[in-house]
Short mmCIF file of C-alpha atoms in Angstrom, two decimals:
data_model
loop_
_atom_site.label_atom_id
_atom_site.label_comp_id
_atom_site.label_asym_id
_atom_site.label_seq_id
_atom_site.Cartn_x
_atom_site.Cartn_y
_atom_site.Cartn_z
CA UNK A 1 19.60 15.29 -16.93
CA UNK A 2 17.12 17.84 -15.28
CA UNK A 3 14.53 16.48 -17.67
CA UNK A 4 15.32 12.87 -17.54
CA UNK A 5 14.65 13.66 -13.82
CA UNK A 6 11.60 15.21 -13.52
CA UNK A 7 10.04 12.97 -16.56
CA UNK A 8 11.12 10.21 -13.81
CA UNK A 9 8.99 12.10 -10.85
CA UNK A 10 5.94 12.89 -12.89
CA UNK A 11 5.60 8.91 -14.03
CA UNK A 12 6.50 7.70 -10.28
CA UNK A 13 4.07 10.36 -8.45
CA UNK A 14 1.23 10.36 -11.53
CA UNK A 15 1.10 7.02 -11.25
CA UNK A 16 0.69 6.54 -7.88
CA UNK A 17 -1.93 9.20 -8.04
CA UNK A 18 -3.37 7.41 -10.73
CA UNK A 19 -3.72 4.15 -8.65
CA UNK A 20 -5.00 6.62 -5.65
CA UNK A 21 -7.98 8.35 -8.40
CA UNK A 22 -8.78 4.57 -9.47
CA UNK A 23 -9.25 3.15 -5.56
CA UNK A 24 -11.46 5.84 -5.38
CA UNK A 25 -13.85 6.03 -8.08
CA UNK A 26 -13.89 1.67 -7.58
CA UNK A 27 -15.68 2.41 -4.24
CA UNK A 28 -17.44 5.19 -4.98
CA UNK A 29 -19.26 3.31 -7.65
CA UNK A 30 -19.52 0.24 -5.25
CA UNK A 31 -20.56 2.22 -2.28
CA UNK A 32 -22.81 5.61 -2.44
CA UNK A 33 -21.48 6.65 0.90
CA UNK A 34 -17.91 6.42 -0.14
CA UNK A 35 -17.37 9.54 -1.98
CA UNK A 36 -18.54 11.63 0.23
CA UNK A 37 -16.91 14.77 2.45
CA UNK A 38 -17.24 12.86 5.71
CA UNK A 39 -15.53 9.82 3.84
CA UNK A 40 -12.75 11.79 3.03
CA UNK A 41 -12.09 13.57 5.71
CA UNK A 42 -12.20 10.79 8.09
CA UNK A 43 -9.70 9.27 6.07
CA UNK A 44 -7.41 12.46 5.94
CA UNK A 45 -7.70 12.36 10.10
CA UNK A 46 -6.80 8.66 10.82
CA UNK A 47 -3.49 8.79 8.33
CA UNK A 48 -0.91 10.35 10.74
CA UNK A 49 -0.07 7.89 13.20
CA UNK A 50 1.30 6.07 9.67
CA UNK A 51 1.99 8.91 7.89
CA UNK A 52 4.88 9.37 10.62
CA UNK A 53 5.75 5.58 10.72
CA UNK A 54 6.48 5.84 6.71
CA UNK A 55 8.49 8.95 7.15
CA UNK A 56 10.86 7.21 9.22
CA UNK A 57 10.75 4.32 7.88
CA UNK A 58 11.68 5.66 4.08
CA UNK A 59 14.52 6.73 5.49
CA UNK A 60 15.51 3.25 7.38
CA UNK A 61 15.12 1.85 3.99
CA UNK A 62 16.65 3.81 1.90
CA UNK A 63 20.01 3.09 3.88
CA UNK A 64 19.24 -0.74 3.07
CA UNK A 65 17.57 -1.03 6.60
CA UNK A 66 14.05 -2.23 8.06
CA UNK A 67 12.59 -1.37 11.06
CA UNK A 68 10.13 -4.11 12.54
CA UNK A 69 9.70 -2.14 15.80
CA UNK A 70 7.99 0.65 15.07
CA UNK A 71 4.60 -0.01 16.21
CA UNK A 72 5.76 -1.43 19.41
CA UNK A 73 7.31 1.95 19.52
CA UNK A 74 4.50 3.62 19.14
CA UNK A 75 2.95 1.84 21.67
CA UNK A 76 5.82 2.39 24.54
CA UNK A 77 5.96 6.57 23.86
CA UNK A 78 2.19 6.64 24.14
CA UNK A 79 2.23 5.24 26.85
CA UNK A 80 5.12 7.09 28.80
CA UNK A 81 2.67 9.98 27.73
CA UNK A 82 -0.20 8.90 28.84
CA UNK A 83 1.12 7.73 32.54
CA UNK A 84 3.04 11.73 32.70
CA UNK A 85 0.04 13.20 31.73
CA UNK A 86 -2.89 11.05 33.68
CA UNK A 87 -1.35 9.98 36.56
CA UNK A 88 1.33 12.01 36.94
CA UNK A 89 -0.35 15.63 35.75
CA UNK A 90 2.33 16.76 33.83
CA UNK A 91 1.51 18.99 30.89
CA UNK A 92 1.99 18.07 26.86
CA UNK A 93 5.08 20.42 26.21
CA UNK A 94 6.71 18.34 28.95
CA UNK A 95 5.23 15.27 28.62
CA UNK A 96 6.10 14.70 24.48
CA UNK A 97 9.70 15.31 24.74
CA UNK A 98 9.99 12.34 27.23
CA UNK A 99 8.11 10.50 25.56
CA UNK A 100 10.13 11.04 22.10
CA UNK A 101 13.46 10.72 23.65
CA UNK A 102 12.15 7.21 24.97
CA UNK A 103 11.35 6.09 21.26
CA UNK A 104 14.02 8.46 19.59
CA UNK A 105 16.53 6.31 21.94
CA UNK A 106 15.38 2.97 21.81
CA UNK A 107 15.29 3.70 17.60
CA UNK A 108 19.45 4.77 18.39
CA UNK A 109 19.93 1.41 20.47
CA UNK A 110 18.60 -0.58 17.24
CA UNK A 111 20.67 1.42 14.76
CA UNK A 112 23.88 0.85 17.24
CA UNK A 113 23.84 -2.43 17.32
CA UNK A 114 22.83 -3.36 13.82
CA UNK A 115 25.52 -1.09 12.10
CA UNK A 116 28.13 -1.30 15.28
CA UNK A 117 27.69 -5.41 15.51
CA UNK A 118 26.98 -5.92 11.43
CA UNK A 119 23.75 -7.66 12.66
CA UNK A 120 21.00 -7.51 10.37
CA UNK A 121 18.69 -4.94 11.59
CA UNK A 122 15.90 -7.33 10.79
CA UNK A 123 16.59 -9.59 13.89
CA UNK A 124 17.35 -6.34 15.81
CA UNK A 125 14.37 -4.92 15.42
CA UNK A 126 12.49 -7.90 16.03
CA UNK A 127 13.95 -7.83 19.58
CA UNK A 128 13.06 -4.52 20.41
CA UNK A 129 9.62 -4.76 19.08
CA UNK A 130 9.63 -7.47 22.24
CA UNK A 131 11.42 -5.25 24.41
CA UNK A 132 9.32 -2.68 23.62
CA UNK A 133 5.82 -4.15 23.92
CA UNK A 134 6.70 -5.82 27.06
CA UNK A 135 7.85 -2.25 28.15
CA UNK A 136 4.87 -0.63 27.31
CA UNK A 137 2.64 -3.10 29.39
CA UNK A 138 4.97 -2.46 32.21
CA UNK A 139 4.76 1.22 32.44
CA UNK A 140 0.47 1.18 31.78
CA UNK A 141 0.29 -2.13 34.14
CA UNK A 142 -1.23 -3.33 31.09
CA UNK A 143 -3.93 -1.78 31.65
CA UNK A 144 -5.43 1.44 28.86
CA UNK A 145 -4.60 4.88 30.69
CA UNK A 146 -7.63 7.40 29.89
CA UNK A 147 -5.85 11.18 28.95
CA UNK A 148 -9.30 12.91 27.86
CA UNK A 149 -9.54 16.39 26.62
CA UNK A 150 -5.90 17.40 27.70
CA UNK A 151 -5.07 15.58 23.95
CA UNK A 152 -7.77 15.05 22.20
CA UNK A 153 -7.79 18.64 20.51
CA UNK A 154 -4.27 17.12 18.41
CA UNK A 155 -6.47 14.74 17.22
CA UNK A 156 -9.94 16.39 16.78
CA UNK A 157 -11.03 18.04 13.66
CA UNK A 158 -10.90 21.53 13.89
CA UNK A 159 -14.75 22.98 13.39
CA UNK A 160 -14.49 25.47 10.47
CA UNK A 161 -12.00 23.41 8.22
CA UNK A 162 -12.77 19.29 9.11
CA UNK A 163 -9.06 18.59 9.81
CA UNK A 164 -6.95 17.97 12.73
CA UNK A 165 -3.72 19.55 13.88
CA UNK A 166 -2.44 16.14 13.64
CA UNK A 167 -2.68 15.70 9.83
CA UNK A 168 -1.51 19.39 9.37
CA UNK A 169 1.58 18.42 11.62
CA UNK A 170 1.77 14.89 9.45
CA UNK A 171 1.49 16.86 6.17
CA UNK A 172 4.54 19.06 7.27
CA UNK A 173 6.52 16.37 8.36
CA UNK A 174 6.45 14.78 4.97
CA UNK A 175 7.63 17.69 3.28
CA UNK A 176 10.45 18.08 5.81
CA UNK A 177 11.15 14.53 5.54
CA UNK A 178 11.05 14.98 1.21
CA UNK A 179 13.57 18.15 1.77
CA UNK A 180 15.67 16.07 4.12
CA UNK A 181 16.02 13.32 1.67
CA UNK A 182 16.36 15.09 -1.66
CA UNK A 183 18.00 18.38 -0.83
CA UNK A 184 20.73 17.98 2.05
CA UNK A 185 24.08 16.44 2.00
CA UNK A 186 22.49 13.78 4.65
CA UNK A 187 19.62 13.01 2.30
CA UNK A 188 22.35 12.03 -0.27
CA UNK A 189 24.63 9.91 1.64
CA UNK A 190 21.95 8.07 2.93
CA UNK A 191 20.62 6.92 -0.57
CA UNK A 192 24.50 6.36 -1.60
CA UNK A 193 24.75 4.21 1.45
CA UNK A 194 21.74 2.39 0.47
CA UNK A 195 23.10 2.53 -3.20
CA UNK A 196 26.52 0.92 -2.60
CA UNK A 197 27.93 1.21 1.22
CA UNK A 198 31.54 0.44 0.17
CA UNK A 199 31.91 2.94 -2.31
CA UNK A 200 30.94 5.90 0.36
CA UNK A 201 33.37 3.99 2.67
CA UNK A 202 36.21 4.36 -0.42
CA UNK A 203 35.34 7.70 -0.38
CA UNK A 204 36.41 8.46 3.06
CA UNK A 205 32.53 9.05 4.33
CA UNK A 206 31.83 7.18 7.47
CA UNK A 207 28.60 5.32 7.15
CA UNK A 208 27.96 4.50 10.72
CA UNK A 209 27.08 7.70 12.09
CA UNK A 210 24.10 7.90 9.20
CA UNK A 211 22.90 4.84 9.15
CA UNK A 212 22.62 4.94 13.06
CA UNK A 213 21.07 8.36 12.82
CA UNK A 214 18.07 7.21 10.59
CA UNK A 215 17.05 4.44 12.77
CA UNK A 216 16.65 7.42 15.31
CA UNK A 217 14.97 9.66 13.65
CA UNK A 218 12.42 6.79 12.72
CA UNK A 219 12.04 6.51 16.82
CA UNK A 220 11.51 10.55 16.94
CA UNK A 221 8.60 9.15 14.68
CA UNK A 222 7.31 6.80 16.70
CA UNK A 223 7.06 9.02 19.01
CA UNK A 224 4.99 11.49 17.03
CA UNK A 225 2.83 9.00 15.71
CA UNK A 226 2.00 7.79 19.61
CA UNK A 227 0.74 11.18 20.07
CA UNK A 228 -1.04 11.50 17.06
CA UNK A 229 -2.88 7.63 17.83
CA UNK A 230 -3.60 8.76 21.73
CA UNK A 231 -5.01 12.02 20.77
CA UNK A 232 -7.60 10.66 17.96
CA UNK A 233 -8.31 7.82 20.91
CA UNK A 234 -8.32 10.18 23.98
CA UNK A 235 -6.42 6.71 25.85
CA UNK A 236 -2.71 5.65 25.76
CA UNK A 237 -3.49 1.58 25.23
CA UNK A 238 -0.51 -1.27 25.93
CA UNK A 239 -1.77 -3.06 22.86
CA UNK A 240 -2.58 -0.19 20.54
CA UNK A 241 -0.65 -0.27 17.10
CA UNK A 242 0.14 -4.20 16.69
CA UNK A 243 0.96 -4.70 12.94
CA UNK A 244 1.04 -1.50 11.84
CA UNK A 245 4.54 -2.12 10.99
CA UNK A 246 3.55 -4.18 8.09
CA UNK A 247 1.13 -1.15 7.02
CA UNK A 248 4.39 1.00 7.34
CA UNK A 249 6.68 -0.88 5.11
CA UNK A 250 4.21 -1.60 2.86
CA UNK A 251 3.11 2.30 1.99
CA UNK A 252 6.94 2.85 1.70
CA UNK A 253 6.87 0.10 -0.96
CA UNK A 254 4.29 1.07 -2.78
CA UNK A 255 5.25 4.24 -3.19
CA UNK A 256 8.34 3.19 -4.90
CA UNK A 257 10.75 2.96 -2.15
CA UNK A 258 13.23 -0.02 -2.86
CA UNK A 259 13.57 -3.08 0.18
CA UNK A 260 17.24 -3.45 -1.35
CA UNK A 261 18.06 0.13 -0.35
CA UNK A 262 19.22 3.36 -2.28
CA UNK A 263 16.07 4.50 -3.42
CA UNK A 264 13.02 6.37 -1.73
CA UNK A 265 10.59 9.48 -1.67
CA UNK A 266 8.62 10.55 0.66
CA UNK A 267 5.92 12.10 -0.59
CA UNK A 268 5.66 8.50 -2.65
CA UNK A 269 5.44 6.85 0.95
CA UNK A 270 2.85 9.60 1.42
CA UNK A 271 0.81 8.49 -1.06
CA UNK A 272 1.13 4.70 -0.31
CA UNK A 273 -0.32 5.83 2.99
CA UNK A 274 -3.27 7.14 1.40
CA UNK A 275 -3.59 4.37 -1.00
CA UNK A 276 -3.64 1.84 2.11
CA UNK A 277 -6.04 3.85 4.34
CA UNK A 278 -8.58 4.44 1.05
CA UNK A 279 -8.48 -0.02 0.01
CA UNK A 280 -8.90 -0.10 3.88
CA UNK A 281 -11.84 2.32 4.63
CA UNK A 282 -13.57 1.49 1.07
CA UNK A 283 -13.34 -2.14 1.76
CA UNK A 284 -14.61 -1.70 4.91
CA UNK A 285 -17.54 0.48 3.39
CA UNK A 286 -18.81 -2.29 1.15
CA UNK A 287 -19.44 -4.82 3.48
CA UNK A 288 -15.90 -7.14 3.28
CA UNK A 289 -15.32 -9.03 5.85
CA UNK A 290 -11.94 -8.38 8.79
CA UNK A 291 -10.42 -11.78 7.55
CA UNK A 292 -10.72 -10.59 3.78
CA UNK A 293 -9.93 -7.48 4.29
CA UNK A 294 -6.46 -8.72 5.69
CA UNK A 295 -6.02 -11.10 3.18
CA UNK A 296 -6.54 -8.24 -0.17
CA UNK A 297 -4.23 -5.64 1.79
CA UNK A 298 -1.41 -8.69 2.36
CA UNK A 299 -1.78 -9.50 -1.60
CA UNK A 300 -1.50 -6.07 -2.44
CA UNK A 301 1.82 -5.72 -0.56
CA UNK A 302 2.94 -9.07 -1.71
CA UNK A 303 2.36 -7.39 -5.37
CA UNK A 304 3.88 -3.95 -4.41
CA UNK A 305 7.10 -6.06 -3.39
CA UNK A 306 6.83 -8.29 -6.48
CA UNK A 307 6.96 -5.36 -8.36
CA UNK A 308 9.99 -3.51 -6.48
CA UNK A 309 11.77 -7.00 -7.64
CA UNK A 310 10.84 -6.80 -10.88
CA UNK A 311 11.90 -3.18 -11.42
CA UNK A 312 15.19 -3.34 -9.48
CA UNK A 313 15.90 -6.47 -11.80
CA UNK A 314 14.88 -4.56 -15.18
CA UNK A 315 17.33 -1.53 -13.49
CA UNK A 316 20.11 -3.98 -13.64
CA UNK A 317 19.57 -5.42 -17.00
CA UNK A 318 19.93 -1.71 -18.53
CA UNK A 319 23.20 -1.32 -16.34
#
């Protein structure tokens, strides 16, 4: 069984990494200023603001969820922290938690009323990505809110090693977020709620409480990821992180995690983060233009989710 397993994680994560090595030696060859250390790390320093989205988001899939409101999200915690921290003075260590709890709680108000109501969280979260964004423009007065220095060092490269705290912070989040999923008993009932939600209900598990739960931790993330965006931006900006949903969901897909629910990684979402930000900064890098660009990354998640079909289909076949 041990085998089976790990024969399972070596083809799922080497061949994600294979896709990764490929993207990169395609651009490389098509652009000489691709493979280069300023390349790289520039892409290594703009992937945590997602890399936190897809954490949370593995997780709100993985219970058979979807979360349409996380960049909206985003938006509303960075700006609760820019407003405490610009125009009211207030320091970080004070200013993040608020801003968390604001995004960890609206995440709890989406998971309440989608399990609590049996509403698709699909239409809930489409409301509070509204909510949300409205929110945000009423707290900044829709206008950007300049921080400056006071958070830019999360988001600067540090001098002797080219990498930010932010993408150290990201990189341990993941792992927690892997550990979480894999090996703890709330890990587990969230992919056997995603799996089959009646059966865990036969069992005498309550559901609820987990399924809620995920859809706040993904707001925790939000929250994260709006400090990670303001810091590499030095502003806290009412329309910052439109779409980035899509970018979300899509990493999680192609790194194997299923739309139908019960199955995840994420170090795989990891990886689909990387995978996006390398098509998008190679692309980018050889001359294509905004309105391709968009139109390659939306085929490539309209393939990632082709294949998710196909494989969940060919799972149920063998069963």
């Amino acid at each position: 069984m041990k085998q089976t397993q790990l024969r399972q994680s070596i083809l799922q994560y080497g061949g994600l990494v294979a896709v990764l090595i490929a993207l990169v030696a395609v651009f490389s060859v098509m652009s000489k200023n691709f493979f280069q250390m300023t390349t790289l790390v520039s892409i290594a320093n703009q992937i945590p603001d997602l890399t936190f989205l897809a954490v949370g988001m593995t997780l709100v899939l993985v219970v058979g969820g979807i979360d349409l409101s996380v960049g909206s999200l985003l938006a509303l915690s960075s700006a609760v922290l820019g407003v405490l921290m610009a125009n009211q003075e207030w320091p970080l260590l004070a200013a993040l938690p608020i801003a968390m709890l604001v995004a960890g709680g609206c995440g709890l108000i989406n998971g309440f009323i989608s399990v609590g109501f049996g509403i698709p969280s699909f239409i809930v979260t489409l409301g509070m990505l509204e909510i949300a964004r409205g929110a945000t423009k009423v707290v900044t007065d829709s206008q950007s809110v300049y921080i400056g220095s006071r958070i830019e060092w999360f988001g600067q490269p540090i001098t002797s090693i080219l990498l930010s705290p932010a993408f150290f912070v990201a990189v341990a989040t993941v792992i927690a977020g892997q550990f979480v999923l894999m090996r703890t008993v709330f890990g587990r009932y969230c992919v056997a709620i995603g799996t089959n939600a009646e059966a865990v209900r036969m069992s005498g598990i309550r559901a609820a409480p987990y399924s809620i739960a995920v859809f706040g931790i993904s707001g925790l993330m939000c929250g994260l990821a709006g400090l990670a965006q303001s810091s590499r931006l030095s502003t806290a900006d009412p329309n910052a992180a439109i779409g980035i949903e899509l970018a979300a969901i899509a990493a999680c897909v192609i790194g194997g995690t299923s739309l139908m629910g019960g199955r995840g990684s994420v170090i795989s979402s990891f990886i689909g983060v990387l995978i996006i930000q390398v098509l998008q900064t190679g692309l980018a890098q050889i001359g294509v233009s905004d309105a391709n660009k968009q139109m390659i990354t939306g085929g490539v998640i309209v393939a990632a989710v082709l294949l998710d079909a196909l494989r969940t289909r060919w799972g149920r076949a063998k069963v």
